[in-house]
Short mmCIF file of C-alpha atoms and ligand atoms in Angstrom, two decimals:
data_model
loop_
_atom_site.label_atom_id
_atom_site.label_comp_id
_atom_site.label_asym_id
_atom_site.label_seq_id
_atom_site.Cartn_x
_atom_site.Cartn_y
_atom_site.Cartn_z
CA MET E 1123 -20.27 -156.78 -76.12
CA GLU E 1124 -20.79 -160.53 -75.55
CA HIS E 1125 -18.52 -163.06 -77.23
CA ALA E 1126 -19.69 -166.21 -79.02
CA ASP E 1127 -18.37 -168.35 -81.88
CA VAL E 1128 -21.41 -168.25 -84.16
CA ILE E 1129 -24.53 -166.14 -84.56
CA VAL E 1130 -27.26 -167.83 -86.58
CA ILE E 1131 -29.85 -165.36 -87.87
CA GLY E 1132 -33.16 -167.22 -88.18
CA GLY E 1133 -34.48 -170.12 -86.12
CA GLY E 1134 -36.13 -172.06 -88.93
CA ALA E 1135 -35.25 -175.47 -90.33
CA ALA E 1136 -31.82 -174.57 -91.71
CA GLY E 1137 -30.82 -172.28 -88.84
CA LEU E 1138 -31.68 -174.78 -86.09
CA PHE E 1139 -29.93 -177.58 -87.94
CA CYS E 1140 -26.82 -175.51 -88.48
CA ALA E 1141 -26.87 -174.44 -84.82
CA LEU E 1142 -27.15 -177.97 -83.41
CA THR E 1143 -24.42 -179.23 -85.75
CA ALA E 1144 -22.03 -176.43 -84.75
CA GLY E 1145 -22.98 -176.83 -81.06
CA GLN E 1146 -22.14 -180.54 -81.21
CA ARG E 1147 -18.65 -179.51 -82.34
CA GLY E 1148 -18.24 -177.40 -79.23
CA ARG E 1149 -18.97 -174.04 -80.81
CA ARG E 1150 -20.76 -171.44 -78.69
CA VAL E 1151 -23.82 -170.74 -80.82
CA VAL E 1152 -26.55 -168.11 -80.43
CA VAL E 1153 -29.66 -168.31 -82.62
CA ILE E 1154 -31.47 -165.00 -83.17
CA GLU E 1155 -35.15 -165.42 -84.10
CA HIS E 1156 -37.43 -162.42 -84.47
CA ALA E 1157 -40.72 -164.33 -84.28
CA ASN E 1158 -42.31 -165.45 -81.00
CA LYS E 1159 -41.25 -169.07 -81.58
CA VAL E 1160 -38.79 -171.01 -83.71
CA GLY E 1161 -39.68 -173.36 -86.56
CA LYS E 1162 -43.06 -171.88 -87.43
CA LYS E 1163 -42.92 -173.17 -91.00
CA ILE E 1164 -42.02 -176.64 -89.78
CA LEU E 1165 -45.11 -176.53 -87.56
CA MET E 1166 -47.44 -175.61 -90.42
CA SER E 1167 -45.77 -177.89 -92.99
CA GLY E 1168 -47.26 -181.01 -94.48
CA GLY E 1169 -50.72 -180.17 -93.17
CA GLY E 1170 -49.36 -180.24 -89.58
CA ARG E 1171 -47.47 -183.52 -90.10
CA CYS E 1172 -44.26 -182.14 -91.68
CA ASN E 1173 -43.07 -183.84 -94.85
CA PHE E 1174 -39.56 -183.78 -93.39
CA THR E 1175 -37.64 -185.43 -96.25
CA ASN E 1176 -37.91 -187.41 -99.45
CA THR E 1177 -36.01 -190.69 -99.78
CA GLY E 1178 -35.66 -190.10 -103.53
CA THR E 1179 -33.85 -186.75 -103.10
CA SER E 1180 -31.45 -185.95 -105.93
CA PRO E 1181 -30.02 -182.69 -107.31
CA ASP E 1182 -32.55 -182.99 -110.16
CA ASN E 1183 -35.31 -182.08 -107.69
CA TYR E 1184 -34.00 -178.54 -107.25
CA LEU E 1185 -34.15 -175.30 -109.23
CA SER E 1186 -31.15 -172.98 -109.17
CA ALA E 1187 -29.22 -170.83 -111.62
CA ASN E 1188 -26.36 -173.23 -110.81
CA PRO E 1189 -27.89 -176.75 -110.72
CA HIS E 1190 -24.56 -178.24 -109.52
CA PHE E 1191 -24.37 -176.15 -106.35
CA CYS E 1192 -26.61 -178.35 -104.18
CA LYS E 1193 -24.83 -181.62 -105.05
CA SER E 1194 -22.06 -181.61 -102.47
CA ALA E 1195 -24.20 -180.76 -99.43
CA LEU E 1196 -26.98 -183.19 -100.44
CA ALA E 1197 -24.44 -185.98 -100.89
CA ARG E 1198 -22.90 -185.42 -97.46
CA TYR E 1199 -26.17 -185.17 -95.52
CA THR E 1200 -28.73 -187.54 -97.02
CA PRO E 1201 -32.37 -188.28 -96.15
CA TRP E 1202 -31.08 -191.41 -94.35
CA HIS E 1203 -29.03 -189.30 -91.95
CA PHE E 1204 -32.12 -187.28 -91.03
CA ILE E 1205 -34.24 -190.45 -90.75
CA GLU E 1206 -31.65 -191.84 -88.30
CA MET E 1207 -32.14 -188.75 -86.10
CA VAL E 1208 -35.95 -188.98 -86.34
CA GLU E 1209 -35.82 -192.66 -85.32
CA ARG E 1210 -33.37 -191.96 -82.48
CA HIS E 1211 -35.96 -189.54 -81.08
CA GLY E 1212 -38.69 -192.17 -81.35
CA ILE E 1213 -40.76 -190.17 -83.83
CA ALA E 1214 -43.13 -192.43 -85.77
CA TYR E 1215 -43.42 -191.66 -89.50
CA HIS E 1216 -44.85 -193.05 -92.70
CA GLU E 1217 -44.30 -192.79 -96.45
CA LYS E 1218 -47.20 -191.08 -98.16
CA GLU E 1219 -46.25 -191.26 -101.83
CA LEU E 1220 -43.13 -191.08 -103.98
CA GLY E 1221 -40.68 -191.28 -101.03
CA GLN E 1222 -42.34 -188.44 -99.07
CA LEU E 1223 -41.93 -189.07 -95.32
CA PHE E 1224 -44.42 -187.53 -92.86
CA CYS E 1225 -44.75 -187.68 -89.06
CA ASP E 1226 -47.57 -190.00 -87.98
CA GLU E 1227 -48.54 -187.58 -85.24
CA SER E 1228 -47.45 -183.95 -85.51
CA SER E 1229 -44.85 -181.54 -86.92
CA LYS E 1230 -44.38 -180.38 -83.33
CA LEU E 1231 -42.27 -183.50 -82.77
CA ILE E 1232 -39.72 -182.38 -85.39
CA VAL E 1233 -39.40 -178.93 -83.76
CA ARG E 1234 -39.13 -180.65 -80.34
CA MET E 1235 -36.39 -182.91 -81.71
CA LEU E 1236 -34.41 -179.95 -83.11
CA LEU E 1237 -34.79 -178.02 -79.85
CA ASP E 1238 -33.71 -181.04 -77.77
CA GLU E 1239 -30.65 -181.47 -80.00
CA CYS E 1240 -29.88 -177.75 -79.70
CA GLU E 1241 -30.22 -177.90 -75.93
CA ALA E 1242 -27.96 -180.96 -75.67
CA ALA E 1243 -25.40 -179.13 -77.80
CA GLY E 1244 -25.54 -176.03 -75.59
CA VAL E 1245 -27.10 -173.77 -78.23
CA ARG E 1246 -28.63 -170.55 -76.91
CA ILE E 1247 -31.84 -169.43 -78.61
CA GLU E 1248 -33.17 -165.88 -78.39
CA ILE E 1249 -36.74 -165.46 -79.65
CA GLN E 1250 -38.48 -162.14 -80.27
CA CYS E 1251 -35.05 -160.73 -80.87
CA SER E 1252 -34.24 -158.60 -83.92
CA VAL E 1253 -30.94 -157.90 -85.57
CA ASP E 1254 -30.41 -154.17 -85.97
CA ARG E 1255 -27.04 -154.25 -87.73
CA VAL E 1256 -24.24 -156.60 -88.71
CA VAL E 1257 -20.89 -154.86 -89.03
CA ALA E 1258 -17.59 -156.37 -90.18
CA SER E 1259 -14.94 -155.89 -87.48
CA ASP E 1260 -11.37 -154.86 -88.14
CA ASP E 1261 -10.12 -158.21 -86.75
CA GLY E 1262 -12.00 -160.15 -89.45
CA GLY E 1263 -15.08 -161.08 -87.40
CA PHE E 1264 -18.43 -159.38 -86.99
CA ALA E 1265 -20.30 -157.24 -84.49
CA VAL E 1266 -23.97 -158.26 -84.46
CA HIS E 1267 -26.18 -155.65 -82.81
CA THR E 1268 -29.56 -156.99 -81.69
CA THR E 1269 -32.44 -155.84 -79.54
CA ARG E 1270 -30.93 -158.05 -76.76
CA GLY E 1271 -27.45 -156.56 -76.95
CA SER E 1272 -24.40 -156.90 -79.14
CA PHE E 1273 -22.27 -159.94 -79.94
CA ALA E 1274 -18.73 -160.22 -81.25
CA VAL E 1275 -18.35 -163.36 -83.38
CA PRO E 1276 -16.02 -164.78 -86.02
CA SER E 1277 -18.96 -166.39 -87.94
CA VAL E 1278 -22.44 -165.24 -88.93
CA VAL E 1279 -24.87 -167.67 -90.55
CA VAL E 1280 -27.76 -166.12 -92.48
CA ALA E 1281 -30.68 -168.57 -92.15
CA SER E 1282 -33.55 -166.12 -92.43
CA GLY E 1283 -35.40 -167.99 -95.22
CA GLY E 1284 -37.33 -166.58 -98.14
CA LEU E 1285 -40.31 -164.27 -98.57
CA SER E 1286 -43.17 -166.78 -98.54
CA ILE E 1287 -45.87 -166.47 -95.85
CA PRO E 1288 -44.91 -163.07 -94.37
CA SER E 1289 -47.43 -163.66 -91.55
CA MET E 1290 -45.12 -166.46 -90.30
CA GLY E 1291 -42.10 -164.17 -89.90
CA ALA E 1292 -40.69 -164.25 -93.44
CA SER E 1293 -38.62 -161.19 -94.27
CA GLY E 1294 -36.23 -159.93 -96.91
CA PHE E 1295 -33.59 -159.45 -94.23
CA GLY E 1296 -31.22 -162.11 -95.57
CA TYR E 1297 -31.22 -160.61 -99.04
CA GLU E 1298 -30.51 -157.12 -97.65
CA LEU E 1299 -27.65 -158.44 -95.54
CA ALA E 1300 -26.23 -160.29 -98.55
CA ARG E 1301 -26.34 -157.09 -100.62
CA GLN E 1302 -24.76 -155.14 -97.78
CA PHE E 1303 -21.75 -157.48 -97.99
CA GLY E 1304 -21.51 -157.22 -101.78
CA HIS E 1305 -23.41 -160.37 -102.74
CA THR E 1306 -25.59 -160.66 -105.82
CA VAL E 1307 -29.22 -161.54 -105.09
CA LEU E 1308 -30.96 -163.15 -108.06
CA PRO E 1309 -34.56 -161.99 -108.69
CA THR E 1310 -37.03 -163.67 -106.35
CA ARG E 1311 -40.56 -164.91 -107.05
CA ALA E 1312 -43.14 -167.15 -105.43
CA GLY E 1313 -42.83 -170.90 -106.05
CA LEU E 1314 -45.00 -173.92 -105.20
CA VAL E 1315 -47.95 -171.57 -105.37
CA PRO E 1316 -51.54 -171.72 -106.70
CA LEU E 1317 -52.11 -170.09 -110.10
CA THR E 1318 -54.77 -167.42 -110.62
CA LEU E 1319 -57.06 -166.98 -113.62
CA SER E 1320 -58.79 -163.79 -114.66
CA GLY E 1321 -61.61 -162.56 -116.91
CA LYS E 1322 -63.38 -165.18 -119.00
CA HIS E 1323 -60.81 -167.83 -118.04
CA GLN E 1324 -61.78 -167.47 -114.41
CA GLU E 1325 -65.52 -167.17 -115.07
CA ARG E 1326 -65.51 -170.43 -117.03
CA LEU E 1327 -64.20 -172.41 -114.07
CA ALA E 1328 -65.19 -170.46 -110.96
CA ASP E 1329 -68.31 -172.50 -110.16
CA LEU E 1330 -66.27 -175.73 -110.42
CA SER E 1331 -64.28 -174.75 -107.32
CA GLY E 1332 -63.49 -177.91 -105.34
CA VAL E 1333 -63.36 -180.22 -108.37
CA ALA E 1334 -60.10 -182.24 -108.45
CA LEU E 1335 -58.69 -184.54 -111.11
CA PRO E 1336 -55.38 -186.23 -111.94
CA VAL E 1337 -53.54 -184.42 -114.75
CA THR E 1338 -50.08 -183.90 -116.20
CA ALA E 1339 -49.15 -180.21 -116.18
CA THR E 1340 -46.41 -179.08 -118.59
CA ALA E 1341 -44.56 -175.76 -118.92
CA ASN E 1342 -41.15 -174.88 -120.30
CA GLY E 1343 -40.24 -178.52 -120.93
CA GLN E 1344 -41.03 -179.71 -117.39
CA SER E 1345 -44.01 -181.95 -116.54
CA PHE E 1346 -45.64 -183.08 -113.29
CA SER E 1347 -48.35 -185.71 -112.94
CA ASN E 1348 -50.59 -185.40 -109.91
CA PHE E 1349 -53.91 -183.86 -108.91
CA MET E 1350 -55.18 -180.46 -110.07
CA LEU E 1351 -57.77 -178.68 -107.93
CA VAL E 1352 -60.04 -175.91 -109.21
CA THR E 1353 -60.18 -173.05 -106.67
CA HIS E 1354 -62.26 -169.86 -106.42
CA ARG E 1355 -59.39 -167.86 -107.88
CA GLY E 1356 -57.82 -170.35 -110.28
CA VAL E 1357 -56.13 -173.73 -109.95
CA SER E 1358 -54.04 -175.46 -107.31
CA GLY E 1359 -53.22 -179.01 -106.20
CA PRO E 1360 -49.81 -180.75 -106.29
CA SER E 1361 -49.37 -180.80 -110.09
CA ILE E 1362 -50.09 -177.06 -110.31
CA LEU E 1363 -47.91 -176.15 -107.30
CA GLN E 1364 -45.02 -178.09 -108.86
CA ILE E 1365 -45.37 -176.55 -112.32
CA SER E 1366 -45.79 -173.04 -110.85
CA SER E 1367 -42.05 -173.04 -110.07
CA TYR E 1368 -41.30 -173.49 -113.78
CA TRP E 1369 -43.96 -171.10 -115.12
CA GLN E 1370 -44.06 -167.31 -115.40
CA PRO E 1371 -46.87 -165.08 -116.69
CA GLY E 1372 -47.01 -165.27 -120.46
CA ASP E 1373 -45.53 -168.78 -120.64
CA GLU E 1374 -47.60 -171.58 -122.16
CA LEU E 1375 -49.12 -174.08 -119.76
CA GLY E 1376 -50.62 -177.32 -121.08
CA ILE E 1377 -52.73 -179.71 -119.03
CA ASP E 1378 -53.13 -183.34 -120.11
CA LEU E 1379 -56.57 -184.25 -118.77
CA LEU E 1380 -56.20 -187.96 -119.59
CA PRO E 1381 -52.64 -188.47 -118.32
CA ASP E 1382 -52.66 -192.27 -118.33
CA GLN E 1383 -53.99 -192.82 -121.82
CA ASP E 1384 -53.72 -191.66 -125.40
CA ALA E 1385 -56.72 -189.34 -125.85
CA LEU E 1386 -57.36 -190.26 -129.49
CA ASP E 1387 -57.25 -194.00 -128.74
CA ALA E 1388 -59.71 -193.42 -125.88
CA LEU E 1389 -62.10 -191.39 -128.07
CA LEU E 1390 -62.02 -194.01 -130.86
CA ARG E 1391 -62.66 -196.75 -128.29
CA TRP E 1392 -65.58 -194.84 -126.76
CA GLN E 1393 -66.99 -194.27 -130.28
CA ARG E 1394 -66.84 -198.02 -130.95
CA GLU E 1395 -68.17 -199.13 -127.59
CA ARG E 1396 -70.79 -196.43 -126.93
CA PRO E 1397 -71.84 -195.05 -130.34
CA SER E 1398 -75.13 -193.56 -129.11
CA ALA E 1399 -73.77 -191.83 -125.99
CA GLU E 1400 -72.82 -188.15 -125.95
CA LEU E 1401 -69.18 -187.12 -125.47
CA LYS E 1402 -69.94 -185.40 -122.15
CA THR E 1403 -71.35 -188.70 -120.85
CA VAL E 1404 -68.44 -190.93 -121.84
CA LEU E 1405 -65.89 -188.29 -120.86
CA GLY E 1406 -67.72 -187.90 -117.55
CA ASP E 1407 -66.82 -191.51 -116.75
CA ALA E 1408 -63.10 -190.71 -117.16
CA ILE E 1409 -62.90 -187.30 -115.47
CA PRO E 1410 -65.26 -185.50 -113.04
CA LYS E 1411 -68.67 -185.09 -114.69
CA ARG E 1412 -68.97 -181.34 -114.09
CA PHE E 1413 -65.53 -180.75 -115.54
CA ALA E 1414 -66.35 -182.94 -118.58
CA GLN E 1415 -69.56 -181.02 -119.17
CA ARG E 1416 -67.79 -177.63 -118.95
CA LEU E 1417 -65.13 -178.80 -121.41
CA CYS E 1418 -67.82 -179.81 -123.88
CA GLU E 1419 -69.73 -176.52 -123.44
CA VAL E 1420 -66.83 -174.11 -123.63
CA TYR E 1421 -63.61 -175.63 -124.92
CA LEU E 1422 -64.76 -178.09 -127.61
CA PRO E 1423 -66.56 -176.36 -130.51
CA GLN E 1424 -67.01 -179.74 -132.24
CA VAL E 1425 -69.53 -180.74 -129.56
CA GLN E 1426 -73.24 -180.00 -130.04
CA PRO E 1427 -76.02 -180.86 -127.58
CA GLY E 1428 -77.43 -184.30 -128.28
CA LYS E 1429 -74.73 -185.27 -130.77
CA PRO E 1430 -73.88 -188.99 -130.33
CA MET E 1431 -70.30 -190.30 -130.45
CA LYS E 1432 -70.91 -192.07 -133.79
CA GLN E 1433 -71.44 -188.71 -135.57
CA TYR E 1434 -67.92 -187.38 -134.89
CA THR E 1435 -65.58 -187.49 -137.87
CA PRO E 1436 -61.98 -188.73 -137.39
CA ALA E 1437 -60.78 -185.13 -137.85
CA GLN E 1438 -63.15 -183.89 -135.13
CA LEU E 1439 -61.99 -186.63 -132.75
CA ARG E 1440 -58.38 -185.68 -133.44
CA ALA E 1441 -59.13 -182.02 -132.65
CA ILE E 1442 -60.91 -183.03 -129.43
CA ALA E 1443 -58.00 -185.32 -128.50
CA ASP E 1444 -55.58 -182.41 -128.95
CA VAL E 1445 -57.53 -180.34 -126.41
CA LEU E 1446 -57.83 -183.22 -123.93
CA GLN E 1447 -54.10 -183.94 -124.19
CA ALA E 1448 -52.94 -180.33 -123.90
CA TRP E 1449 -55.79 -178.25 -122.50
CA PRO E 1450 -54.41 -174.70 -122.68
CA LEU E 1451 -54.72 -173.16 -119.25
CA VAL E 1452 -54.38 -169.39 -119.48
CA ALA E 1453 -53.21 -168.35 -116.01
CA SER E 1454 -52.83 -164.65 -115.27
CA GLY E 1455 -50.42 -165.00 -112.35
CA THR E 1456 -49.89 -166.67 -108.99
CA GLU E 1457 -51.33 -166.10 -105.53
CA GLY E 1458 -47.90 -164.70 -104.60
CA TYR E 1459 -45.91 -164.95 -101.39
CA ARG E 1460 -49.07 -164.93 -99.27
CA THR E 1461 -49.68 -168.62 -99.99
CA ALA E 1462 -46.43 -169.74 -101.68
CA GLU E 1463 -44.53 -172.58 -100.01
CA VAL E 1464 -41.17 -171.31 -101.22
CA THR E 1465 -39.26 -168.42 -102.76
CA LEU E 1466 -37.39 -168.99 -106.01
CA GLY E 1467 -34.15 -167.07 -106.60
CA GLY E 1468 -32.13 -165.51 -103.77
CA VAL E 1469 -28.46 -165.27 -102.88
CA ASP E 1470 -26.41 -166.18 -105.96
CA THR E 1471 -24.70 -169.52 -105.30
CA ASP E 1472 -21.75 -168.62 -107.56
CA GLU E 1473 -20.48 -166.46 -104.70
CA VAL E 1474 -20.87 -169.16 -102.03
CA SER E 1475 -18.82 -172.32 -101.39
CA SER E 1476 -20.92 -175.41 -102.15
CA SER E 1477 -19.09 -177.49 -99.54
CA THR E 1478 -19.23 -175.05 -96.59
CA MET E 1479 -21.90 -172.47 -97.56
CA GLN E 1480 -19.34 -169.79 -96.74
CA SER E 1481 -19.33 -166.55 -98.70
CA ARG E 1482 -16.54 -166.34 -101.27
CA ARG E 1483 -16.56 -162.58 -100.73
CA VAL E 1484 -16.59 -162.24 -96.95
CA PRO E 1485 -14.82 -164.91 -94.84
CA GLY E 1486 -16.94 -165.90 -91.84
CA LEU E 1487 -20.28 -165.11 -93.51
CA TYR E 1488 -22.46 -168.14 -94.35
CA PHE E 1489 -25.85 -168.62 -96.08
CA VAL E 1490 -28.06 -171.69 -95.55
CA GLY E 1491 -31.54 -172.86 -96.53
CA GLU E 1492 -34.06 -170.99 -98.61
CA VAL E 1493 -32.28 -167.62 -98.61
CA LEU E 1494 -29.93 -169.19 -101.18
CA ASP E 1495 -30.94 -169.60 -104.81
CA VAL E 1496 -31.80 -173.29 -104.30
CA THR E 1497 -35.47 -174.30 -104.38
CA GLY E 1498 -36.82 -177.82 -104.16
CA TRP E 1499 -39.88 -179.46 -105.63
CA LEU E 1500 -42.90 -180.19 -103.50
CA GLY E 1501 -42.45 -183.38 -101.45
CA GLY E 1502 -39.94 -182.91 -98.61
CA TYR E 1503 -37.06 -181.70 -100.80
CA ASN E 1504 -37.00 -178.20 -99.30
CA PHE E 1505 -36.53 -179.45 -95.75
CA GLN E 1506 -33.84 -181.87 -96.96
CA TRP E 1507 -32.02 -178.86 -98.45
CA ALA E 1508 -32.43 -176.96 -95.15
CA TRP E 1509 -30.95 -179.89 -93.15
CA ALA E 1510 -28.13 -180.54 -95.67
CA SER E 1511 -27.04 -176.92 -96.12
CA GLY E 1512 -27.35 -176.32 -92.35
CA TYR E 1513 -25.18 -179.38 -91.73
CA ALA E 1514 -22.55 -178.19 -94.23
CA ALA E 1515 -22.26 -174.77 -92.59
CA GLY E 1516 -22.54 -176.20 -89.08
CA ASN E 1517 -19.43 -178.28 -89.76
CA ALA E 1518 -17.50 -175.32 -91.14
CA VAL E 1519 -18.19 -172.44 -88.74
P1 LIG H 2682 -37.48 -170.79 -92.59
O1 LIG H 2682 -38.48 -169.90 -93.24
O2 LIG H 2682 -37.90 -172.12 -92.13
O3 LIG H 2682 -36.82 -170.05 -91.36
C1 LIG H 2682 -36.38 -168.73 -91.41
C2 LIG H 2682 -36.49 -168.18 -90.01
O4 LIG H 2682 -35.86 -166.91 -89.96
C3 LIG H 2682 -37.93 -167.95 -89.58
O5 LIG H 2682 -38.11 -168.54 -88.30
C4 LIG H 2682 -38.08 -166.45 -89.56
O6 LIG H 2682 -39.01 -166.00 -88.60
C5 LIG H 2682 -36.67 -166.03 -89.23
N1 LIG H 2682 -36.32 -164.66 -89.64
C6 LIG H 2682 -36.62 -164.05 -90.80
N2 LIG H 2682 -36.11 -162.82 -90.81
C7 LIG H 2682 -35.47 -162.65 -89.62
C8 LIG H 2682 -34.76 -161.58 -89.03
N3 LIG H 2682 -34.60 -160.43 -89.66
N4 LIG H 2682 -34.24 -161.75 -87.80
C9 LIG H 2682 -34.42 -162.93 -87.12
N5 LIG H 2682 -35.08 -163.97 -87.63
C10 LIG H 2682 -35.61 -163.84 -88.87
N6 LIG H 2682 -40.95 -178.07 -97.22
C11 LIG H 2682 -40.81 -179.42 -97.14
O7 LIG H 2682 -39.73 -179.94 -97.43
N7 LIG H 2682 -41.86 -180.19 -96.71
C12 LIG H 2682 -43.06 -179.67 -96.35
O8 LIG H 2682 -43.97 -180.38 -95.91
C13 LIG H 2682 -43.23 -178.25 -96.49
N8 LIG H 2682 -44.44 -177.68 -96.23
C14 LIG H 2682 -44.56 -176.32 -96.26
C15 LIG H 2682 -45.79 -175.75 -95.97
C16 LIG H 2682 -45.94 -174.38 -96.00
C17 LIG H 2682 -47.28 -173.77 -95.72
C18 LIG H 2682 -44.81 -173.55 -96.31
C19 LIG H 2682 -44.92 -172.07 -96.30
C20 LIG H 2682 -43.59 -174.14 -96.62
C21 LIG H 2682 -43.45 -175.51 -96.62
N9 LIG H 2682 -42.24 -176.12 -96.95
C22 LIG H 2682 -42.12 -177.48 -96.88
C23 LIG H 2682 -41.05 -175.32 -97.30
C24 LIG H 2682 -40.14 -175.21 -96.06
O9 LIG H 2682 -40.92 -174.78 -94.96
C25 LIG H 2682 -39.01 -174.20 -96.30
O10 LIG H 2682 -38.34 -174.49 -97.50
C26 LIG H 2682 -38.02 -174.27 -95.13
O11 LIG H 2682 -38.68 -173.93 -93.94
C27 LIG H 2682 -36.85 -173.31 -95.37
O12 LIG H 2682 -36.04 -173.34 -94.22
P2 LIG H 2682 -35.21 -172.06 -93.80
O13 LIG H 2682 -34.66 -172.38 -92.45
O14 LIG H 2682 -34.30 -171.65 -94.87
O15 LIG H 2682 -36.29 -170.90 -93.65
#
């Protein structure tokens, strides 16, 4: 049995950050990663450029059964702290939109930075190493049995992430371990994920695959304005990924197709200015032509071929405006964990300290990152949670 101070299970964003923080405090840290390299999700994130934080991060950007839980850690490790580290390592970055910071060059530089920090802090990393069992010892610590031998430690940090992208090493291990130690795991589901359509709803849009337009998507009182992309199986794009975290099958989903204007005002203006044009023509100047045409053919019974704008009654224009402002998208489900960026739900935060990430049930057991029931919006918020929760635990172990 080898002795160490901390075993971190999972060499992803939160695990590496926790490890380097604890290592800097002189703790002997071993990271156990079952995949063939660490930080695989960091590498694939942000289209290969890693959207590593968001300068506008606030607790409002996270979903959790306890919305207050993330506040303390986010306040103590802010985007500016992470930016300071990125700059110290000479990594060039840029702001894309809405405070989202991306590497100019490659996500590899973020993984390199974390590994360099781990190395400087004396952190040992074991890849292609699996945890067989974690057993509470009589002296209050843990025995962690792995495929590379057994470790006796006072602290175990569960940083094994969520269920999204199983091909990248995602596993339900963290949830099982939490249950083993008496923790509640709140139901999990895919978040930041494309929505699927079925039957006639899919047939109506399938041949428009590739068409993108700015929209405001609304479900359960939450709205996101950004692009929507029609796919072979349904809809995607940032507005849809964002709203997918707030939507479940059976919930209503409304899409405002003219997000920057009042639809009725626009229709009345078009009627005045272009009385002889057809609706599909004037609408096709505001949104992609093929999408406008499909709307007129399928979703707007008031429209007849050849009917000029001047022939629409005020009541008909109002009915058309209602559809344009809240186009009812009937999604059948999501693409699931295969393509989801995150997992909603997870280890119940009510049983974890918000300042240290330590279990309230089992002293010495910690949970960080996505395995916890804290899920960020699209835009760098999930990595900021990984850094902040890893930092909180790294300072406590
Ligand atoms: P993470 O999943 O990063 O790490 C968990 C680690 O544990 C993995 O290395 C895994 O192999 C390992 N593991 C699992 N089970 C194990 C076991 N039994 N034993 C040992 N190791 C085990 N977020 C963001 O803010 N900006 C972005 O640009 C993106 N982009 C993005 C793109 C794509 C395609 C995805 C899938 C996700 C994103 N995200 C993102 C989300 C972000 O990647 C995610 O929230 C964080 O990586 C979560 O960090 P964790 O360390 O908690 O888990």
